[in-house]
Amino acid sequence: MAPDHMIRRTKQLWRAFLGIFGALFIIPALLACSPQVANTSVVSATSVQPTAVQPANAPALAPDASGTQAPAGQDSAAPAMPNCSNLILTPSETEGPYYKAGSPERTSLLDGTVKGTRFVLTGYVLTPDCKPVPGAWLDFWQADAQGSYDNSGYTLRGHQMTDANGRYTLTTIVPGLYPGRTEHIHVKVQAPNGPVLTTQLYFPGVPSNSRDGIFQSQMLMSVKQTSDGMAGDYNFVVK
Ligand code: FE
């Protein structure tokens, strides 16, 4: 029989061996099989939100009021996209006697001789399903601040095309009144390969609106005062 000290020594060696074996194999194996909880939070399946994927070279996007994404920073003065619900085709109105074809292409009708309250009109040309129309033609003409049209030249007349985002900007003046009419701006609008829409735009809060037999409330612009005049917004909806 082995002496007691030999038996104790053997037990000590076994314990040391088992300790080393456990440290090397058993503990790592248990850790590998356990749930990973560090730096995670519980996310239910229904709370996972899809992540928008942007091309690396895409412009930054900012949501507008309608939830539509529009390039951010491209034009800080750009009108907000409209609420696309319940869009109707822009009504037509009479051309009147003062239209002249062949107006110059320009976004500002202020040629240095025009006097009056500065008015900057912006907006979109849209399809009935609310898609902006790039390259749409807009031809504006209007009376001066005294209510007179230039029928010999092209003062306060000009045409332009919507930009790649379907937007337009017109810099002009607030037109004056002439007998029988309220303040208005004439315009023709045509989407590429579409029919020409002839109509007129009106200013809100003008007392003579209610006395004008041509006036239609659907053609009222959204207008506000600015530091140097007035600003308006109107979105055309065309075929
Ligand atoms: Fe007119």
Short mmCIF file of C-alpha atoms and ligand atoms in Angstrom, two decimals:
data_model
loop_
_atom_site.label_atom_id
_atom_site.label_comp_id
_atom_site.label_asym_id
_atom_site.label_seq_id
_atom_site.Cartn_x
_atom_site.Cartn_y
_atom_site.Cartn_z
CA MET A 1 0.00 0.00 0.00
CA ALA A 2 1.19 3.49 -0.85
CA PRO A 3 2.11 5.79 1.94
CA ASP A 4 -0.34 8.56 2.85
CA HIS A 5 1.92 11.29 1.60
CA MET A 6 2.06 9.58 -1.82
CA ILE A 7 -1.76 9.43 -1.97
CA ARG A 8 -2.08 13.15 -1.04
CA ARG A 9 0.49 14.07 -3.65
CA THR A 10 -1.38 12.13 -6.32
CA LYS A 11 -4.67 13.88 -5.41
CA GLN A 12 -2.98 17.27 -5.58
CA LEU A 13 -1.62 16.50 -9.03
CA TRP A 14 -5.11 15.41 -10.23
CA ARG A 15 -6.70 18.59 -8.91
CA ALA A 16 -4.04 20.69 -10.62
CA PHE A 17 -4.56 18.79 -13.87
CA LEU A 18 -8.34 19.19 -13.73
CA GLY A 19 -7.98 22.88 -12.92
CA ILE A 20 -5.74 23.50 -15.93
CA PHE A 21 -7.98 21.36 -18.20
CA GLY A 22 -11.07 23.29 -17.09
CA ALA A 23 -9.42 26.65 -17.64
CA LEU A 24 -8.26 25.72 -21.13
CA PHE A 25 -11.34 23.88 -22.53
CA ILE A 26 -14.46 23.74 -20.40
CA ILE A 27 -14.91 27.44 -19.48
CA PRO A 28 -14.37 28.75 -23.07
CA ALA A 29 -16.76 26.09 -24.39
CA LEU A 30 -19.47 27.14 -21.93
CA LEU A 31 -19.00 30.80 -22.83
CA ALA A 32 -19.24 30.02 -26.56
CA CYS A 33 -22.59 28.29 -26.07
CA SER A 34 -24.16 30.99 -23.88
CA PRO A 35 -26.43 33.79 -25.28
CA GLN A 36 -24.56 36.94 -26.29
CA VAL A 37 -25.95 39.70 -24.12
CA ALA A 38 -23.22 42.28 -24.02
CA ASN A 39 -24.04 45.58 -25.78
CA THR A 40 -27.37 44.35 -27.13
CA SER A 41 -30.93 45.33 -26.37
CA VAL A 42 -34.12 43.40 -26.87
CA VAL A 43 -35.77 44.37 -30.19
CA SER A 44 -39.07 42.87 -31.10
CA ALA A 45 -39.62 41.82 -34.67
CA THR A 46 -42.28 44.46 -35.17
CA SER A 47 -40.08 47.29 -33.96
CA VAL A 48 -37.32 46.76 -36.48
CA GLN A 49 -37.29 49.68 -38.89
CA PRO A 50 -36.03 49.33 -42.46
CA THR A 51 -32.90 51.29 -43.12
CA ALA A 52 -32.85 53.55 -46.18
CA VAL A 53 -29.95 52.79 -48.44
CA GLN A 54 -28.42 55.71 -50.24
CA PRO A 55 -25.92 55.53 -53.06
CA ALA A 56 -22.62 56.88 -51.85
CA ASN A 57 -22.77 59.79 -54.28
CA ALA A 58 -26.44 60.67 -53.74
CA PRO A 59 -27.34 64.13 -52.42
CA ALA A 60 -28.47 64.41 -48.84
CA LEU A 61 -32.19 63.99 -48.55
CA ALA A 62 -34.54 65.93 -46.33
CA PRO A 63 -38.17 65.02 -45.85
CA ASP A 64 -40.67 67.72 -46.76
CA ALA A 65 -44.05 68.29 -45.25
CA SER A 66 -45.68 65.68 -47.46
CA GLY A 67 -43.10 63.06 -46.61
CA THR A 68 -41.66 63.22 -50.10
CA GLN A 69 -37.91 63.25 -50.24
CA ALA A 70 -36.33 66.24 -51.92
CA PRO A 71 -32.68 67.17 -52.38
CA ALA A 72 -31.62 69.19 -49.36
CA GLY A 73 -29.62 72.35 -49.70
CA GLN A 74 -30.07 72.49 -53.44
CA ASP A 75 -32.42 75.44 -53.30
CA SER A 76 -33.26 76.72 -49.87
CA ALA A 77 -35.95 78.99 -51.35
CA ALA A 78 -37.69 76.11 -53.07
CA PRO A 79 -41.39 75.86 -52.39
CA ALA A 80 -42.49 72.96 -50.27
CA MET A 81 -43.89 70.02 -52.14
CA PRO A 82 -47.66 70.13 -52.08
CA ASN A 83 -49.95 67.86 -50.20
CA CYS A 84 -50.50 65.41 -53.03
CA SER A 85 -53.95 64.32 -51.89
CA ASN A 86 -56.98 65.57 -53.76
CA LEU A 87 -55.03 67.17 -56.59
CA ILE A 88 -57.21 68.51 -59.38
CA LEU A 89 -56.27 69.68 -62.83
CA THR A 90 -55.63 73.43 -62.86
CA PRO A 91 -58.71 75.11 -64.34
CA SER A 92 -58.41 77.01 -67.58
CA GLU A 93 -59.41 80.63 -67.90
CA THR A 94 -59.83 83.03 -70.78
CA GLU A 95 -56.68 84.25 -72.51
CA GLY A 96 -57.95 87.82 -72.75
CA PRO A 97 -57.03 90.29 -75.48
CA TYR A 98 -53.38 90.96 -74.61
CA TYR A 99 -51.42 87.76 -75.19
CA LYS A 100 -48.41 88.07 -77.51
CA ALA A 101 -46.48 85.06 -78.72
CA GLY A 102 -42.71 85.21 -78.87
CA SER A 103 -41.94 86.53 -75.38
CA PRO A 104 -38.30 86.46 -74.30
CA GLU A 105 -37.10 83.53 -72.22
CA ARG A 106 -36.40 84.88 -68.75
CA THR A 107 -37.29 84.23 -65.12
CA SER A 108 -37.26 87.92 -64.12
CA LEU A 109 -39.52 90.46 -65.78
CA LEU A 110 -37.75 93.30 -63.94
CA ASP A 111 -35.79 94.95 -66.74
CA GLY A 112 -34.87 98.17 -64.94
CA THR A 113 -37.84 100.16 -66.20
CA VAL A 114 -40.57 98.29 -64.34
CA LYS A 115 -41.78 99.92 -61.13
CA GLY A 116 -44.02 98.42 -58.49
CA THR A 117 -44.12 96.04 -55.57
CA ARG A 118 -41.64 93.25 -56.14
CA PHE A 119 -43.31 89.85 -56.35
CA VAL A 120 -41.52 86.49 -56.52
CA LEU A 121 -43.70 83.58 -57.55
CA THR A 122 -42.48 80.01 -57.20
CA GLY A 123 -44.02 76.60 -57.63
CA TYR A 124 -44.10 73.30 -59.42
CA VAL A 125 -45.70 71.97 -62.54
CA LEU A 126 -47.14 68.59 -61.59
CA THR A 127 -48.91 65.69 -63.21
CA PRO A 128 -52.32 64.69 -61.81
CA ASP A 129 -50.57 61.96 -59.82
CA CYS A 130 -48.24 64.55 -58.29
CA LYS A 131 -45.08 63.93 -60.25
CA PRO A 132 -43.03 67.08 -60.95
CA VAL A 133 -42.72 67.86 -64.66
CA PRO A 134 -39.25 68.94 -65.78
CA GLY A 135 -39.03 70.97 -68.97
CA ALA A 136 -42.60 72.29 -68.83
CA TRP A 137 -43.13 75.59 -70.65
CA LEU A 138 -44.62 78.58 -68.80
CA ASP A 139 -45.39 81.87 -70.55
CA PHE A 140 -46.36 84.75 -68.23
CA TRP A 141 -47.83 88.15 -69.13
CA GLN A 142 -49.40 90.83 -66.99
CA ALA A 143 -50.32 94.49 -66.59
CA ASP A 144 -47.95 96.99 -64.98
CA ALA A 145 -48.63 98.64 -61.64
CA GLN A 146 -51.01 101.10 -63.35
CA GLY A 147 -53.01 98.34 -65.01
CA SER A 148 -51.59 98.76 -68.54
CA TYR A 149 -50.22 96.07 -70.85
CA ASP A 150 -47.26 96.62 -73.14
CA ASN A 151 -48.73 95.72 -76.51
CA SER A 152 -45.87 97.09 -78.58
CA GLY A 153 -43.01 95.35 -76.78
CA TYR A 154 -42.51 92.60 -74.25
CA THR A 155 -42.40 94.48 -70.95
CA LEU A 156 -43.77 92.22 -68.20
CA ARG A 157 -43.87 89.28 -70.55
CA GLY A 158 -41.58 86.26 -70.45
CA HIS A 159 -41.44 82.52 -70.75
CA GLN A 160 -39.34 79.88 -69.02
CA MET A 161 -39.03 76.12 -68.57
CA THR A 162 -39.33 74.21 -65.32
CA ASP A 163 -36.03 72.87 -64.01
CA ALA A 164 -35.03 69.25 -63.53
CA ASN A 165 -37.18 69.14 -60.38
CA GLY A 166 -40.26 70.55 -62.10
CA ARG A 167 -39.90 73.96 -60.41
CA TYR A 168 -40.21 77.47 -61.71
CA THR A 169 -39.49 80.94 -60.30
CA LEU A 170 -40.85 84.20 -61.68
CA THR A 171 -39.67 87.57 -60.43
CA THR A 172 -42.05 90.38 -61.33
CA ILE A 173 -44.27 93.02 -59.71
CA VAL A 174 -47.78 92.98 -58.34
CA PRO A 175 -50.00 93.96 -61.29
CA GLY A 176 -52.34 96.93 -61.08
CA LEU A 177 -56.07 96.98 -61.57
CA TYR A 178 -57.78 97.87 -64.82
CA PRO A 179 -61.50 98.35 -65.39
CA GLY A 180 -63.55 95.22 -64.81
CA ARG A 181 -60.71 93.07 -63.50
CA THR A 182 -59.10 92.22 -60.21
CA GLU A 183 -55.32 91.79 -59.81
CA HIS A 184 -54.20 88.85 -61.94
CA ILE A 185 -51.28 87.33 -63.82
CA HIS A 186 -51.90 85.51 -67.08
CA VAL A 187 -50.02 82.30 -67.82
CA LYS A 188 -49.88 79.49 -70.32
CA VAL A 189 -48.48 76.14 -69.15
CA GLN A 190 -47.57 73.13 -71.25
CA ALA A 191 -45.94 69.87 -70.21
CA PRO A 192 -43.71 68.28 -72.86
CA ASN A 193 -46.02 66.83 -75.52
CA GLY A 194 -49.06 67.94 -73.51
CA PRO A 195 -51.86 70.37 -74.33
CA VAL A 196 -51.48 74.08 -73.61
CA LEU A 197 -53.30 75.25 -70.49
CA THR A 198 -54.25 78.95 -70.50
CA THR A 199 -55.23 80.38 -67.14
CA GLN A 200 -54.81 83.26 -64.66
CA LEU A 201 -53.49 83.59 -61.12
CA TYR A 202 -55.04 85.72 -58.36
CA PHE A 203 -53.94 87.34 -55.11
CA PRO A 204 -55.82 86.47 -51.89
CA GLY A 205 -57.51 89.18 -49.87
CA VAL A 206 -58.08 91.55 -52.77
CA PRO A 207 -61.57 93.12 -52.42
CA SER A 208 -62.11 93.22 -56.18
CA ASN A 209 -61.81 89.42 -56.43
CA SER A 210 -65.46 89.07 -55.49
CA ARG A 211 -66.52 91.57 -58.17
CA ASP A 212 -64.55 89.88 -60.98
CA GLY A 213 -66.66 87.50 -63.08
CA ILE A 214 -63.58 85.59 -64.29
CA PHE A 215 -62.05 85.06 -60.84
CA GLN A 216 -61.86 81.45 -59.58
CA SER A 217 -60.77 80.64 -56.06
CA GLN A 218 -58.87 77.56 -57.31
CA MET A 219 -56.45 79.99 -58.96
CA LEU A 220 -55.58 81.87 -55.78
CA MET A 221 -51.88 81.91 -55.05
CA SER A 222 -50.48 81.49 -51.56
CA VAL A 223 -48.97 84.93 -50.89
CA LYS A 224 -47.00 86.46 -48.04
CA GLN A 225 -45.15 89.67 -47.32
CA THR A 226 -41.36 89.62 -47.51
CA SER A 227 -38.65 92.09 -46.54
CA ASP A 228 -38.53 93.49 -50.07
CA GLY A 229 -42.01 92.90 -51.40
CA MET A 230 -44.21 89.85 -51.66
CA ALA A 231 -43.73 86.15 -52.38
CA GLY A 232 -46.26 83.77 -53.85
CA ASP A 233 -46.54 80.07 -54.46
CA TYR A 234 -48.68 78.14 -56.91
CA ASN A 235 -48.43 74.56 -58.23
CA PHE A 236 -49.95 73.86 -61.64
CA VAL A 237 -51.43 70.43 -62.31
CA VAL A 238 -51.51 69.63 -66.02
CA LYS A 239 -52.13 66.69 -68.32
FE FE B 1 -55.48 90.70 -68.03
#
